[in-house]
Each structure stands twice: as structure tokens, then as C-alpha cells.
Tab-separated table of C-alpha atoms in Angstrom:
chain	number	residue	atom	x	y	z
F	1	MET	CA	26.506	89.431	25.256
F	2	PRO	CA	27.940	86.545	23.612
F	3	VAL	CA	25.599	83.745	22.441
F	4	LYS	CA	26.106	80.499	24.155
F	5	LYS	CA	26.183	77.422	22.020
F	6	LYS	CA	24.035	74.604	23.099
F	7	THR	CA	25.513	71.183	22.615
F	8	VAL	CA	23.276	68.191	22.125
F	9	PRO	CA	24.737	64.802	22.985
F	10	VAL	CA	24.602	62.279	20.134
F	11	LYS	CA	23.907	58.649	20.942
F	12	ARG	CA	26.325	56.501	19.080
F	13	PRO	CA	28.198	53.399	20.008
F	14	ALA	CA	31.739	53.684	21.123
F	15	ALA	CA	32.864	50.386	19.575
F	16	GLY	CA	31.309	47.533	17.534
F	17	LYS	CA	31.605	44.948	20.315
F	18	SER	CA	29.677	46.874	22.848
F	19	VAL	CA	26.767	47.293	20.439
F	20	THR	CA	26.376	43.542	19.984
F	21	ARG	CA	26.529	43.031	23.727
F	22	ILE	CA	23.845	45.601	24.245
F	23	ARG	CA	21.643	44.071	21.560
F	24	LYS	CA	22.073	40.591	23.029
F	25	ALA	CA	21.212	41.901	26.448
F	26	VAL	CA	18.106	43.584	25.059
F	27	VAL	CA	17.081	40.418	23.229
F	28	LYS	CA	17.542	38.342	26.343
F	29	LYS	CA	15.405	40.697	28.350
F	30	THR	CA	12.577	40.713	25.822
F	31	THR	CA	12.283	36.945	25.333
F	32	ILE	CA	9.048	35.452	26.545
F	33	LYS	CA	9.360	32.857	29.222
F	34	LYS	CA	7.539	29.569	28.768
F	35	PRO	CA	4.876	28.789	31.324
F	36	PRO	CA	5.882	26.038	33.718
F	37	ALA	CA	4.831	22.562	32.634
F	38	LYS	CA	1.661	21.319	34.238
F	39	LYS	CA	2.121	18.389	36.515
F	40	LYS	CA	0.071	15.306	35.812
F	41	ILE	CA	-2.238	14.412	38.592
F	42	THR	CA	-2.098	10.698	39.078
F	43	GLU	CA	-4.589	8.755	41.072
F	44	PRO	CA	-3.479	6.089	43.481
F	45	ALA	CA	-3.464	2.631	41.925
F	46	ASP	CA	-6.313	1.318	44.076
F	47	THR	CA	-8.825	4.009	43.022
F	48	THR	CA	-8.623	3.441	39.253
F	49	PRO	CA	-11.661	1.586	37.879
F	50	LYS	CA	-10.988	-2.010	36.971
F	51	ARG	CA	-12.746	-3.913	34.226
F	52	HIS	CA	-13.881	-7.369	35.149
F	53	ARG	CA	-15.299	-8.062	31.707
F	54	ALA	CA	-13.629	-10.785	29.699
F	55	SER	CA	-11.887	-9.486	26.613
F	56	HIS	CA	-13.594	-11.950	24.237
F	57	ILE	CA	-17.105	-10.856	25.198
F	58	ARG	CA	-18.258	-7.931	23.084
F	59	SER	CA	-21.035	-5.617	24.161
F	60	ALA	CA	-23.778	-4.265	21.926
F	61	VAL	CA	-21.814	-1.033	21.570
F	62	ASP	CA	-18.776	-3.000	20.375
F	63	ARG	CA	-20.921	-4.794	17.784
F	64	LEU	CA	-22.674	-1.628	16.598
F	65	ASN	CA	-20.431	-1.003	13.587
F	66	ASP	CA	-20.081	-4.648	12.558
F	67	PRO	CA	-21.188	-5.378	9.006
F	68	PRO	CA	-24.374	-7.429	8.666
F	69	SER	CA	-23.821	-11.156	8.542
F	70	ALA	CA	-23.702	-12.672	5.089
F	71	PRO	CA	-26.389	-15.155	4.052
F	72	LEU	CA	-25.269	-18.768	4.350
F	73	PRO	CA	-25.175	-19.580	0.609
F	74	ALA	CA	-22.885	-16.606	-0.048
F	75	LEU	CA	-20.703	-17.601	2.894
F	76	LEU	CA	-20.477	-21.171	1.614
F	77	LYS	CA	-19.461	-19.920	-1.817
F	78	ARG	CA	-16.738	-17.660	-0.404
F	79	VAL	CA	-15.256	-20.382	1.810
F	80	SER	CA	-15.365	-22.916	-1.028
F	81	SER	CA	-13.583	-20.553	-3.422
F	82	ALA	CA	-10.926	-19.809	-0.782
F	83	ILE	CA	-10.368	-23.556	-0.325
F	84	GLU	CA	-9.987	-23.995	-4.084
F	85	ARG	CA	-7.433	-21.163	-4.247
F	86	GLU	CA	-5.363	-22.666	-1.431
F	87	LEU	CA	-5.456	-26.134	-3.011
F	88	THR	CA	-4.308	-24.693	-6.329
F	89	GLN	CA	-1.397	-22.880	-4.691
F	90	ILE	CA	-0.332	-26.008	-2.778
F	91	GLU	CA	-0.426	-28.047	-5.996
F	92	ILE	CA	1.724	-25.458	-7.785
F	93	ILE	CA	4.312	-25.516	-5.004
F	94	ILE	CA	4.489	-29.297	-4.648
F	95	CYS	CA	4.308	-30.297	-8.328
F	96	GLY	CA	8.069	-29.814	-8.851
F	97	THR	CA	10.586	-32.634	-8.388
F	98	HIS	CA	12.638	-30.776	-5.802
F	99	VAL	CA	10.942	-28.500	-3.271
F	100	HIS	CA	13.111	-25.743	-1.810
F	101	LEU	CA	12.955	-24.979	1.888
F	102	ARG	CA	11.245	-21.640	1.229
F	103	HIS	CA	8.572	-23.360	-0.876
F	104	ARG	CA	8.172	-26.110	1.713
F	105	THR	CA	7.414	-23.600	4.473
F	106	GLU	CA	5.015	-21.798	2.135
F	107	ALA	CA	3.238	-25.102	1.442
F	108	GLU	CA	3.012	-25.834	5.176
F	109	ARG	CA	1.554	-22.401	5.834
F	110	ARG	CA	-1.004	-22.893	3.087
F	111	ALA	CA	-1.850	-26.362	4.441
F	112	ARG	CA	-2.592	-24.842	7.857
F	113	THR	CA	-4.767	-22.229	6.159
F	114	LEU	CA	-6.536	-24.987	4.246
F	115	ALA	CA	-7.216	-26.914	7.468
F	116	SER	CA	-8.677	-23.790	9.037
F	117	LEU	CA	-10.874	-23.206	5.985
F	118	ALA	CA	-12.067	-26.820	6.107
F	119	ARG	CA	-13.114	-26.368	9.749
F	120	THR	CA	-14.897	-23.158	8.806
F	121	LEU	CA	-16.698	-24.906	5.955
F	122	ARG	CA	-17.825	-27.676	8.312
F	123	GLU	CA	-19.202	-25.116	10.778
F	124	VAL	CA	-21.013	-23.210	8.030
F	125	MET	CA	-22.585	-26.454	6.794
F	126	LEU	CA	-23.765	-27.210	10.341
F	127	LEU	CA	-25.263	-23.735	10.575
F	128	ARG	CA	-27.069	-24.235	7.285
F	129	ASP	CA	-28.455	-27.601	8.436
F	130	ARG	CA	-29.668	-26.061	11.692
F	131	GLU	CA	-31.295	-23.199	9.803
F	132	GLU	CA	-33.113	-25.590	7.451
F	133	LYS	CA	-34.236	-27.756	10.365
F	134	SER	CA	-35.551	-24.730	12.235
F	135	ARG	CA	-37.529	-23.696	9.135
F	136	GLU	CA	-39.137	-27.158	8.957
F	137	ASP	CA	-40.054	-27.143	12.664
F	138	ASP	CA	-41.352	-23.597	12.648
F	139	ASP	CA	-45.141	-23.612	13.035
F	140	THR	CA	-47.132	-20.466	12.607
F	141	VAL	CA	-48.157	-18.932	15.889
F	142	PRO	CA	-51.920	-18.364	16.056
F	143	ARG	CA	-52.909	-14.730	16.104
F	144	ASP	CA	-56.299	-15.316	17.699
F	145	LEU	CA	-56.394	-17.531	20.781
F	146	ASP	CA	-60.189	-17.910	20.681
F	147	GLU	CA	-59.978	-19.261	17.126
F	148	LEU	CA	-57.292	-21.718	18.267
F	149	ARG	CA	-59.521	-22.926	21.109
F	150	ARG	CA	-62.471	-23.435	18.728
F	151	GLN	CA	-60.302	-25.441	16.293
F	152	LEU	CA	-58.929	-27.607	19.114
F	153	ALA	CA	-62.421	-28.231	20.495
F	154	GLN	CA	-63.639	-29.190	17.006
F	155	ARG	CA	-60.729	-31.633	16.540
F	156	LEU	CA	-61.347	-33.202	19.936
F	157	ASP	CA	-65.056	-33.621	19.130
F	158	GLU	CA	-64.118	-35.290	15.822
F	159	LEU	CA	-61.709	-37.652	17.620
F	160	VAL	CA	-64.359	-38.572	20.185
F	161	ALA	CA	-66.944	-39.152	17.423
F	162	ASP	CA	-64.496	-41.350	15.485
F	163	ALA	CA	-63.701	-43.333	18.633
F	164	LYS	CA	-67.434	-43.902	19.348
F	165	ALA	CA	-68.005	-44.970	15.752
F	166	ALA	CA	-65.111	-47.422	15.925
F	167	HIS	CA	-66.159	-48.859	19.304
F	168	PRO	CA	-69.929	-48.324	19.754
F	169	GLY	CA	-70.399	-50.469	22.880
F	170	GLU	CA	-67.592	-49.065	25.069
F	171	ALA	CA	-68.008	-46.246	27.574
F	172	GLU	CA	-65.819	-43.189	27.549
């Protein structure tokens, strides 16, 4: 009996173009699709919370990270030195015989800054005066009320005794 040959089919492309088409088709099939974009859920305009707080009023939370206020003498020194710097710059600009338009606008800007610094200096001086006045008016608060009552009673007794000594014949 004759031996039958077994033929095995070989997989090879028929032409170069068909291979690229097949590869492109395979690539297209294996690409991952992006998930659909999530839609934003918007609330109706009337349900959003409204702030009735004025923008210039700061809460304690807003002021939490503020630096501590500078003592008044240091603040006075800083404002005074800033005023001196601005005056010096204005003098430098104006000292020439002919002032260019650019220098004139610079001088005007510095003059406005100087006016603002002068107002600031005036306010700082008022604060310092108020602080000194409050120190003068500040009496120590008594820690013991009974002791305060005894001292007041003693003073009143002394006043009554002085009044009797000054006017011995008059009744109280």
C-alpha cells in the first residue's frame, strides 16, 4: 500500500497589503474604549447657599493666620522711614530743570503714596495717644472685695471725722 502524504497548510500572507489591513483591524479591535464622561449634576439656582456676610468683615477663621500686630513704636518707625524714602524719590525726580512726562507721572504716583502714608502716620499717632491715655486711666482692679469695702469704710470715717473737726457745732 502506498503511503499517503499528509499536507499541512502554512499560514502566510498572500500579499503585503492584506497583512497591514489585518493588523489594523486587529489593532482597532483591541483598543480600549474610554468610559463615558460623567455628567455634572447641577443644582437649581435657588437651592445653592447664599452668603449674606459682607466681604469686608473677616471672621476669626479668616484672621487665624494673620501675623501678630506690630508694637506702635515699630510701626511708627516703619511708616516714618517709608515717608522719608518717598520724599527722597520725589525730590530726585523734581530737582531737574525739565521734567519728562514719564517722570511727572512717577512723581504724581509717589505723591499719592506719600499722602496715603501721611494719613497712616496720623492714624498710628492717634492710636498711640489712645494707648497712652488708656494706660494713665487704668486703675488696678481689687482682687479682694472685702478689703475694698474695709478701705472705703475707713476713708469715709476719716472724711466724717475731718468734717466734724472742721465744723464742730453742725449736725450731720
